[in-house]
Amino acid sequence: MLSKRIIPCLDIKDGRTVKGVNFVDLQDAGDPIELAKKYSDIGADELVFLDITATHEKRKTLAELVERIAIEVSIPFTVGGGVKSVEDAGVLLHAGADKIAVNSAAVKRPELLTELADKYGNQCVVLAVDAKLTEEGWKVHLVGGRERTEIDLFDWVVQAEELGAGEILFTSMDHDGTKSGFALDALRKVDGLVTIPVIASGGAGSEAHFLDLFTKTDVSAALAASVFHFQTIEIPELKHKLAQENIPVRII
Amino acid sequence: MKNIVIIDYGAGNVKSVNFAFQRLGYEPTLSDDPEVIRSADYVVFPGVGHAKAAMETINEKGLVEVIKNLKQPVLGVCLGMQLMCRYSEEGGVKGLGIFDVDVKKFDDELKVPHMGWNNVENCSSIMNGVEGQTYFVHSYYVPMTEETIAECDYGLTFSASLAKDNFFGCQFHPEKSGKVGESIIQNFLNQ
């Protein structure tokens, strides 16, 4: 049976991991390679790296980093952050990334999804979408949630699949950082509207939240950052707990 | 040192396959040159992307007969394995016909691509002794055949792995399947 995937997300700036990472047994928790290997060893199913480097020149560092990750790590990984064109994606894919996440650039120019899928196949095109529940419903937000658009979340994910996205990474800005559980209703609706896999993001605070997610929705995967980085939740224990509740997971 | 050649015909993540062999201590050569491919001890035929586009490239590069006539162990990975079959519903394209089976599209009722870790079972040949899960990403599948050496369930039971004479195929990505994947690559190199 296909396992539900558990995916740690690492924020990268200038080739280093940012946001508090607190693995006591790592010599350098700011080294994305060391952290990636650690996660791979303890049973993470995939990794997502989001590059938050501001300047264009420093993006070369990202391609070099991607290649180093690909050399060292034997599980799949997605790279996102600032991908605006087929060329941007090509640099990262050729460096060894398995998938590319696009967010704002696809909102501004939806045909980017089609261009990427035509060139590299939809299996490597992840549409990352950040949304908030407003008085007019769930609206897509840009720039890490700071800029609201009038685009409806549910319309957007359906359109994105038609255009060529192979996977949806949906982050609820209302839940992100709250550690109060995933946006179950919205996730269930997103998942029901598309035939591609959906990754849930935003709100993970306890093992019970993951159990809720996988029993109350059919999403394919859960992504989280700080609960894994600070070892509030240990991936092996989380997976054992899910397995006990008959959620299909990969135990290594 | 084993002379391993990875066929580099511009289809997808050749680098990841190369890195996986390097992690095991080997130094493969990447090439689309028929002479280099023929001289290898082991040949790896990777592939990611669309069957029709990939097959056109293989035709243009004159590699169809080269691959079909190889006598050393050959491992097709993901789309590589599918191209070694008779025919693919993806683009309605004729394959190399090494494996006597047609590639079909998954049912629309399922989430497609079939993406993630899934169990491989009833393992033999290069899959012998493999237990656990491997990483799959695909929208088309190879049905069960007499050449199946490992199976996987996703809405139906399909071929996770194939073998015929010196030809082997993996639908999953051994290069992305952690320790389990490494053991499969090692088994292939013990052929």
XYZ file of C-alpha atoms in Angstrom:
443
model
C 0.000 0.000 0.000
C 1.216 3.493 -0.802
C 2.610 5.099 2.345
C 1.611 8.497 3.638
C 4.706 10.643 3.357
C 6.278 12.620 6.211
C 8.276 15.555 4.865
C 10.533 17.908 6.840
C 10.931 21.333 5.284
C 14.244 23.193 5.496
C 14.540 26.923 4.888
C 17.788 27.819 3.180
C 19.499 31.187 3.045
C 22.834 31.687 1.293
C 23.433 27.949 1.350
C 22.724 27.523 5.079
C 19.765 26.220 7.054
C 17.924 28.990 8.836
C 15.241 29.014 11.531
C 16.204 27.322 14.704
C 17.289 23.814 14.205
C 18.090 22.014 17.378
C 19.545 18.590 16.831
C 21.825 17.983 19.768
C 23.877 15.358 18.000
C 24.634 17.424 14.930
C 27.911 19.271 14.868
C 26.550 21.938 12.563
C 22.779 22.156 12.356
C 23.170 25.025 9.904
C 24.662 22.660 7.342
C 21.802 21.556 5.087
C 23.705 18.450 4.008
C 24.254 17.188 7.519
C 20.636 17.881 8.409
C 19.338 16.247 5.236
C 21.358 13.093 5.893
C 20.100 13.027 9.460
C 16.482 13.231 8.314
C 17.064 10.599 5.662
C 18.611 8.269 8.261
C 15.704 8.593 10.710
C 13.065 7.852 8.094
C 11.908 11.092 6.485
C 10.258 10.104 3.200
C 11.189 13.196 1.254
C 12.719 16.585 1.887
C 11.695 20.061 0.801
C 14.232 22.881 0.624
C 12.876 26.399 0.332
C 15.446 28.976 -0.648
C 14.767 32.377 0.839
C 17.924 33.989 -0.514
C 17.066 37.423 -1.758
C 19.611 38.190 -4.423
C 20.025 36.667 -7.835
C 23.817 36.255 -7.572
C 23.497 34.119 -4.500
C 21.172 31.736 -6.284
C 24.222 30.105 -7.843
C 24.997 28.939 -4.331
C 21.657 27.149 -4.381
C 22.489 25.078 -7.458
C 25.796 24.074 -5.879
C 24.005 23.139 -2.693
C 21.410 21.102 -4.606
C 24.176 19.124 -6.251
C 25.833 18.434 -2.891
C 22.505 17.257 -1.476
C 21.930 15.007 -4.491
C 25.390 13.486 -4.054
C 24.840 12.701 -0.382
C 21.149 11.942 0.074
C 19.364 8.871 -1.255
C 15.756 10.030 -0.837
C 13.828 12.398 -3.120
C 13.858 16.133 -2.559
C 12.031 19.189 -3.811
C 13.604 22.612 -4.172
C 11.626 25.843 -4.236
C 12.094 29.546 -3.915
C 12.245 32.077 -6.704
C 11.793 29.701 -9.640
C 10.342 31.915 -12.388
C 11.222 30.161 -15.623
C 12.008 26.859 -17.302
C 15.675 27.931 -17.171
C 15.572 28.483 -13.393
C 14.000 25.051 -12.931
C 16.425 23.418 -15.350
C 19.456 24.585 -13.370
C 18.086 22.974 -10.204
C 16.843 19.777 -11.864
C 20.139 19.283 -13.663
C 21.933 19.804 -10.364
C 19.981 16.805 -9.044
C 16.694 18.080 -7.566
C 13.816 15.650 -8.099
C 11.047 18.219 -8.055
C 10.678 21.968 -8.303
C 8.192 23.938 -6.237
C 6.736 27.087 -7.787
C 4.557 29.551 -5.943
C 4.239 33.275 -6.749
C 5.676 32.961 -10.249
C 2.897 30.522 -11.205
C 0.218 32.857 -9.823
C 1.622 35.729 -11.844
C 2.151 33.612 -14.968
C 0.144 30.359 -14.794
C 1.502 29.090 -18.128
C 4.815 28.528 -16.327
C 3.276 25.294 -15.001
C 2.603 24.098 -18.551
C 6.077 25.067 -19.726
C 7.664 23.134 -16.857
C 5.456 20.068 -17.347
C 6.077 20.023 -21.117
C 9.816 20.240 -20.639
C 10.372 18.024 -17.588
C 7.127 16.099 -16.990
C 4.416 16.948 -14.457
C 5.913 14.569 -11.865
C 8.535 17.177 -11.017
C 6.237 20.204 -10.892
C 4.967 21.015 -7.400
C 2.553 23.911 -7.073
C 3.097 25.502 -3.669
C 0.126 27.589 -2.634
C -0.271 29.719 0.480
C -3.823 30.670 1.394
C -5.851 32.319 4.148
C -9.518 32.129 4.977
C -11.014 35.594 4.409
C -14.582 36.847 4.556
C -14.782 36.009 0.854
C -13.454 32.489 1.355
C -9.993 30.963 0.971
C -7.785 33.381 -0.966
C -4.329 32.717 -2.396
C -1.612 34.860 -0.808
C 1.828 35.751 -2.112
C 5.181 36.719 -0.600
C 4.932 34.282 2.259
C 1.361 35.295 3.019
C 1.889 39.054 3.074
C 0.188 39.930 -0.197
C -3.431 38.949 -0.708
C -4.792 38.149 -4.155
C -8.405 37.776 -5.239
C -7.704 34.258 -6.488
C -9.817 31.533 -4.919
C -7.729 28.683 -3.525
C -9.993 25.958 -4.886
C -10.224 27.460 -8.382
C -6.456 27.840 -8.438
C -5.561 24.247 -7.533
C -7.962 22.884 -10.162
C -6.521 25.213 -12.783
C -2.974 24.320 -11.709
C -3.611 20.621 -12.237
C -5.039 21.276 -15.700
C -2.003 23.414 -16.562
C 0.528 20.782 -15.561
C 1.174 20.679 -11.820
C 1.936 17.139 -10.630
C 1.489 17.764 -6.930
C -0.032 20.436 -4.678
C 1.722 21.709 -1.555
C -0.969 23.655 0.301
C -0.004 25.779 3.294
C -2.739 27.327 5.386
C -1.362 30.679 6.536
C -4.005 30.669 9.271
C -2.553 27.476 10.717
C 1.147 27.888 9.919
C 3.130 28.397 13.119
C 0.127 27.872 15.410
C 0.882 24.217 16.221
C -2.884 23.750 16.558
C -3.430 21.178 13.815
C -3.810 21.156 10.042
C -6.545 22.974 8.067
C -8.551 19.779 7.720
C -11.655 21.134 5.979
C -9.755 23.082 3.358
C -7.310 20.213 2.819
C -10.140 17.732 2.361
C -11.717 20.000 -0.218
C -8.454 20.658 -2.100
C -7.683 16.939 -2.130
C -11.139 16.085 -3.443
C -10.889 18.590 -6.287
C -7.640 17.341 -7.822
C -6.445 13.934 -8.982
C -2.778 14.703 -8.215
C -1.231 14.146 -4.757
C -1.688 16.836 -2.090
C 0.855 17.679 0.636
C -0.595 19.295 3.761
C 1.394 22.071 5.421
C 0.821 24.432 8.317
C -0.276 23.711 11.864
C 1.538 20.530 12.869
C 2.121 20.601 16.617
C 1.666 17.051 17.859
C 1.536 13.448 16.695
C -2.253 13.597 17.106
C -2.418 16.306 14.440
C -0.818 13.974 11.916
C -3.189 11.196 12.910
C -6.144 13.577 12.475
C -4.847 14.622 9.089
C -4.526 11.089 7.760
C -7.767 9.781 9.242
C -9.957 12.774 8.371
C -8.566 13.558 4.909
C -7.083 11.533 2.053
C -4.051 13.778 1.500
C -0.856 12.004 0.457
C 1.696 13.684 2.677
C 2.335 16.023 5.586
C 5.023 18.675 5.700
C 6.341 20.374 8.812
C 9.416 22.286 9.902
C 9.938 23.391 13.494
C 8.309 20.397 15.226
C 10.875 18.191 13.495
C 13.799 20.613 13.792
C 13.227 21.046 17.542
C 12.441 17.352 17.995
C 9.056 18.139 19.515
C 8.033 15.285 17.254
C 10.491 12.510 16.434
C 9.842 11.010 13.008
C 10.406 7.344 14.020
C 7.976 7.636 16.965
C 5.470 9.523 14.825
C 5.523 6.773 12.228
C 5.141 4.021 14.810
C 2.184 5.845 16.270
C 0.578 6.227 12.827
C 1.270 2.565 12.000
C -0.460 1.489 15.224
C -3.526 3.376 14.021
C -3.355 1.583 10.667
C -2.096 4.543 8.679
C 0.263 3.173 6.000
C 3.746 4.562 6.628
C 7.274 3.540 5.753
C 9.103 2.166 8.776
C 12.847 1.795 8.310
C 36.689 -1.741 -11.240
C 33.425 -2.487 -12.995
C 32.874 -0.504 -16.187
C 29.366 0.886 -15.734
C 27.809 3.068 -18.435
C 24.693 5.148 -17.822
C 22.978 5.974 -21.104
C 22.776 9.765 -21.177
C 20.240 10.674 -23.863
C 18.920 13.862 -22.281
C 15.959 12.289 -20.478
C 15.789 13.381 -16.907
C 17.794 12.841 -13.832
C 20.850 10.957 -15.051
C 22.890 12.693 -12.389
C 20.931 11.177 -9.490
C 21.477 7.686 -10.902
C 25.178 8.445 -11.267
C 25.409 9.731 -7.681
C 23.766 6.557 -6.360
C 26.441 4.390 -7.996
C 29.125 6.762 -6.712
C 27.799 6.423 -3.147
C 28.445 2.694 -3.542
C 32.020 3.372 -4.628
C 31.678 3.045 -8.411
C 32.532 5.557 -11.104
C 30.058 5.189 -13.976
C 30.534 6.800 -17.369
C 27.697 8.868 -18.841
C 27.430 8.427 -22.588
C 25.155 8.212 -25.629
C 27.959 6.789 -27.795
C 27.066 3.290 -29.076
C 30.688 2.126 -28.835
C 31.027 3.249 -25.227
C 27.697 1.637 -24.348
C 28.595 -1.663 -26.045
C 31.952 -1.819 -24.257
C 30.406 -1.541 -20.762
C 30.265 -4.393 -18.246
C 26.933 -3.019 -16.982
C 24.523 -0.641 -18.685
C 21.947 1.540 -16.933
C 19.081 2.967 -18.988
C 17.376 5.716 -16.956
C 14.498 7.964 -17.926
C 12.121 10.549 -16.612
C 9.545 12.422 -18.649
C 7.356 11.531 -21.613
C 7.641 8.144 -23.356
C 7.118 9.526 -26.849
C 9.729 12.279 -26.554
C 12.246 9.904 -24.971
C 11.702 7.239 -27.653
C 12.141 9.834 -30.413
C 15.492 10.824 -28.918
C 16.604 7.202 -28.719
C 15.670 6.741 -32.361
C 17.483 9.925 -33.415
C 20.603 8.835 -31.579
C 20.484 5.430 -33.269
C 20.310 3.623 -29.942
C 17.335 1.289 -30.545
C 19.305 -1.620 -32.011
C 22.284 -0.872 -29.753
C 20.230 -1.355 -26.583
C 18.247 -4.336 -27.889
C 21.411 -6.201 -28.805
C 23.334 -5.678 -25.580
C 24.541 -8.942 -24.012
C 25.791 -7.565 -20.670
C 23.409 -6.853 -17.739
C 21.154 -3.867 -18.531
C 19.009 -2.075 -15.950
C 16.128 0.124 -17.109
C 14.899 2.560 -14.479
C 11.364 4.016 -14.404
C 10.665 5.314 -17.926
C 13.741 3.354 -19.035
C 12.006 0.119 -18.054
C 8.776 1.204 -19.745
C 10.636 1.963 -22.982
C 12.025 -1.588 -22.898
C 8.437 -2.881 -23.248
C 6.508 -3.469 -26.507
C 4.300 -0.410 -26.544
C 3.229 2.461 -24.261
C -0.174 4.089 -24.024
C 1.732 7.274 -23.203
C 1.790 8.919 -26.628
C 0.938 5.589 -28.307
C 4.595 4.847 -28.867
C 6.338 1.625 -29.884
C 9.029 0.597 -27.419
C 12.152 -1.558 -27.702
C 10.125 -4.757 -27.298
C 12.587 -6.436 -24.953
C 9.884 -7.161 -22.385
C 6.825 -8.806 -23.897
C 4.210 -6.496 -22.371
C 2.432 -3.177 -23.037
C 2.555 -0.136 -20.736
C -0.848 1.118 -19.556
C -2.241 4.237 -17.903
C -3.433 4.120 -14.301
C -7.169 4.398 -13.708
C -8.465 7.972 -13.372
C -10.027 7.034 -10.033
C -6.550 6.969 -8.489
C -4.295 9.821 -7.506
C -1.830 10.017 -10.374
C 1.174 10.138 -10.463
C 1.556 7.129 -8.148
C 4.050 9.065 -6.052
C 5.807 7.920 -2.921
C 6.987 4.830 -1.050
C 5.204 1.552 -1.639
C 5.826 -2.096 -0.779
C 7.525 -4.389 -3.258
C 6.562 -8.043 -2.859
C 7.105 -11.530 -4.276
C 10.678 -10.616 -5.064
C 13.118 -12.727 -7.102
C 16.158 -12.277 -9.402
C 17.854 -8.907 -8.661
C 14.970 -8.215 -6.246
C 15.741 -11.359 -4.261
C 15.840 -10.673 -0.517
C 14.440 -7.164 -0.893
C 12.033 -6.277 1.873
C 10.322 -2.978 2.458
C 9.437 -0.030 0.345
C 10.854 1.733 -2.673
C 10.140 5.158 -4.140
C 7.795 5.350 -7.124
C 6.817 8.265 -9.369
C 4.832 7.266 -12.439
C 1.495 7.691 -14.197
C 1.752 4.607 -16.421
C 2.394 1.046 -15.290
C 3.534 -2.330 -16.553
C 0.927 -5.052 -15.884
C 1.905 -8.358 -14.304
C 3.681 -10.700 -16.762
C 5.803 -13.855 -16.712
C 8.801 -11.507 -16.616
C 7.685 -9.850 -13.354
C 10.275 -10.257 -10.557
C 8.594 -7.969 -7.992
C 5.072 -6.641 -7.676
C 3.429 -3.591 -6.165
C -0.177 -2.655 -5.394
C -1.745 0.630 -6.389
C -5.401 0.164 -7.255
C -4.248 -3.037 -8.933
C -1.182 -5.272 -8.818
C 1.480 -4.243 -11.319
C 5.118 -5.042 -12.117
C 7.526 -3.204 -9.830
C 10.412 -4.969 -11.503
C 11.054 -7.109 -14.606
C 13.758 -9.485 -15.795
C 14.402 -11.297 -19.050
C 17.793 -12.840 -19.816
C 20.362 -10.052 -19.286
C 17.707 -7.304 -19.135
C 16.289 -5.947 -15.873
C 13.888 -3.151 -15.084
C 12.720 -1.206 -12.045
C 9.572 0.904 -12.138
C 10.645 2.587 -8.900
C 13.782 4.668 -8.468
C 16.466 2.569 -6.732
C 18.671 5.667 -6.705
C 16.073 7.416 -4.511
C 15.061 4.449 -2.373
C 17.547 4.742 0.474
C 19.268 1.597 1.728
C 16.738 -0.694 0.031
C 17.551 0.915 -3.310
C 21.268 0.522 -2.717
C 20.864 -3.205 -2.115
C 18.995 -3.551 -5.428
C 21.740 -1.712 -7.310
C 24.272 -3.986 -5.642
C 22.263 -7.062 -6.661
C 22.255 -5.840 -10.251
C 26.023 -5.388 -10.143
C 26.372 -8.968 -8.889
C 24.797 -10.292 -12.105
